[in-house]
Amino acid sequence: MTEQPNRQKFAGDGIAAPLRYTVFRRIWLASLLSNLGLLIQGVGAAWAMTQMAASADKVALMLPIMLISMPAGAIADMYDRRIVTLISLAIALIGATALTVLAWLKLITPETLLVFCFVVGSGNALFGPAWQSSVSEQVPPESLPSAVALNGISYNIARSFGPAVGGVIVASLGAVAAFACNAILYLPLLVVLLLWRRNTEPSRLPREKLNRAMVSGFRYITNSPPIKIVLLRTLVMGLIGGAIMALMPLIARDLLHGGAQTYGIMLGAFGMGAVVGALNIHELRKRMSGEAAIRACTISMAFAMAALAVSTEPVLTAAALVLAGAVWMAAVALFNIGVQLSAPRWVAGRSLAAFQASISGGIAIGAWGWGHLTDYAGVEVALLTAASLMLVSPVLGIWLAMPRVGARNEDADVLADPEVKLSLTARSGPLVVEIEYRVSQENARAFHNVMQDVQLSRQRNGAYGWSIARDIADPELWTERYHCPTWLDYLRQRNRSTQSERALHQQAIDFHIGPDPVRIRRMLERPFGSVRWKEETPDRAGAEVLPVVASAAGSST
């Protein structure tokens, strides 16, 4: 179902509303300086690479690295997000400082430049999911879309001025000064995050291991159709639209015959347009459906890219970049908001990491291709090809229509643990859950349709081997069955469900008829440890049985 225009005025809907909250305001202002430094470094790095190697694909390799995104998202969900952001900023600071020292000593080569840009990019990739997922802890839910848009504005205000400032710095003092500015401008954000006293509520369950947390995040995303659609559309947008940023140094050098200052000014025009786009996100969401807004953005960007290909005048190129920046920012912000409002808190970091990987990976992979096409056919042909692909990309909406985005899918209350009479540890398993429903035959089709959505909800929260079966001797009897690897995994799975998922489960239970309630069986599939000759005390080193409380049959599974 596509999103319908939302004309209702919500409290806290104004774009500046999140700035009323002290923690968000301080972090936002500090991140503005950090983004400014990153953009200044970007000018120095891209121009230095262009001077050292004419190949466009080497310029494209300067783009953000996607490899660390999923581990970063899992780490953001597993650990204190404030600590994660501090460590990630320290990594980026080390990379920026090393780059400055090497440039000062004139030891920079294309390879060392890529290596230390990778270090800085890795720090920022680790920082991104923890920072973005912590925004919901800094502002109330009604201000979250505005906060997401403001974070985009922060980056693009920096983009509006950073590249121009970077161009001046590189032209007058060289790339080493640009690298030094980036290192210095990380410090305010480090200080603000050190001062932030984040309120944390410890989980009653042990944290997952990193590899299991990554698998859990992947399973959630692949079994969540709205997030999956948004990520695929984001990837396509990055693959095609990334041509502008990837080829910007060559546009400045080959089409406009300019230098570092021209390159900085063109990037500033793109950033200025992005600020305009971010400021109008709320109006866009109110007046247009999600699919219509993305369609308008992609068509507008196609025309802007075509103008960039044919223009040799800086004024016309700058105007095209303002338009491109506005629609690029609007589209990316809409995708970001869609992910943030669709993902529950337990997987927010991993969902945002997948978004970061989609946009950064799309840009990086696409830029590699645009770089090779530029080497073969020239900048103009590459841009016109990208414009043509962008123009036809809205047809994806036929199969991958943007989902409806409403209020955030909030976490539900913690469920009481089910009653057990076996001696279970956290590692006991696999666990098999069977739920028996009695459904009238006239409601069989409607019940089966609801159970398809139930299947996705179980699987994205950690269930394996889900099935639904109907008794051939008693057609009213249906059995839902699924597995969890361990008792601890089962406890996690049943408490990860959101309010909307609980409502969906209740909808399935409402089909049940008869005097008896829905029957739930929880069985240990390999019960060897439960038939020992002597009762043993459960291992208390992380494998103890959690507090046991009986729960109503219809309230959980």
PDB file of N, CA and C in Angstrom, residues 13 26 94 189 214 267-268 286 332 406 490 514 522 537:
ATOM      1  N   ASP A  13       5.839  19.477  14.777  1.00  0.00           N
ATOM      2  CA  ASP A  13       6.075  19.192  13.367  1.00  0.00           C
ATOM      3  C   ASP A  13       7.009  20.203  12.724  1.00  0.00           C
ATOM      4  N   ARG A  26      22.991  20.897  21.198  1.00  0.00           N
ATOM      5  CA  ARG A  26      24.445  20.903  21.351  1.00  0.00           C
ATOM      6  C   ARG A  26      25.115  19.928  20.378  1.00  0.00           C
ATOM      7  N   ILE A  94      42.150   9.995  14.578  1.00  0.00           N
ATOM      8  CA  ILE A  94      43.480   9.404  14.362  1.00  0.00           C
ATOM      9  C   ILE A  94      43.803   9.381  12.866  1.00  0.00           C
ATOM     10  N   LEU A 189      32.737  18.060  18.808  1.00  0.00           N
ATOM     11  CA  LEU A 189      31.770  16.965  18.922  1.00  0.00           C
ATOM     12  C   LEU A 189      32.207  15.960  19.976  1.00  0.00           C
ATOM     13  N   MET A 214      24.413  -9.387  13.921  1.00  0.00           N
ATOM     14  CA  MET A 214      24.377  -9.049  12.497  1.00  0.00           C
ATOM     15  C   MET A 214      23.364  -9.913  11.759  1.00  0.00           C
ATOM     16  N   LEU A 267      30.490  22.374  -5.436  1.00  0.00           N
ATOM     17  CA  LEU A 267      30.013  21.558  -4.322  1.00  0.00           C
ATOM     18  C   LEU A 267      29.145  22.380  -3.375  1.00  0.00           C
ATOM     19  N   GLY A 268      29.518  23.636  -3.181  1.00  0.00           N
ATOM     20  CA  GLY A 268      28.725  24.516  -2.332  1.00  0.00           C
ATOM     21  C   GLY A 268      27.339  24.758  -2.899  1.00  0.00           C
ATOM     22  N   LYS A 286       3.511  16.377   3.487  1.00  0.00           N
ATOM     23  CA  LYS A 286       2.097  16.684   3.684  1.00  0.00           C
ATOM     24  C   LYS A 286       1.333  16.733   2.367  1.00  0.00           C
ATOM     25  N   VAL A 332      16.713  11.435  -0.226  1.00  0.00           N
ATOM     26  CA  VAL A 332      17.472  10.704   0.803  1.00  0.00           C
ATOM     27  C   VAL A 332      16.816  10.874   2.169  1.00  0.00           C
ATOM     28  N   GLY A 406       3.994   6.250   8.783  1.00  0.00           N
ATOM     29  CA  GLY A 406       3.206   6.963   9.772  1.00  0.00           C
ATOM     30  C   GLY A 406       4.023   7.253  11.009  1.00  0.00           C
ATOM     31  N   TYR A 490      14.606 -17.582  22.262  1.00  0.00           N
ATOM     32  CA  TYR A 490      13.150 -17.535  22.308  1.00  0.00           C
ATOM     33  C   TYR A 490      12.660 -16.359  23.152  1.00  0.00           C
ATOM     34  N   GLY A 514     -14.493 -21.667  19.922  1.00  0.00           N
ATOM     35  CA  GLY A 514     -14.554 -22.775  20.864  1.00  0.00           C
ATOM     36  C   GLY A 514     -14.392 -22.311  22.291  1.00  0.00           C
ATOM     37  N   ARG A 522       5.349 -25.318  24.142  1.00  0.00           N
ATOM     38  CA  ARG A 522       6.767 -24.965  24.007  1.00  0.00           C
ATOM     39  C   ARG A 522       7.571 -26.202  24.378  1.00  0.00           C
ATOM     40  N   THR A 537      22.778 -27.893  39.240  1.00  0.00           N
ATOM     41  CA  THR A 537      22.521 -26.455  39.270  1.00  0.00           C
ATOM     42  C   THR A 537      22.885 -25.847  37.927  1.00  0.00           C
TER      43      THR A 537
END
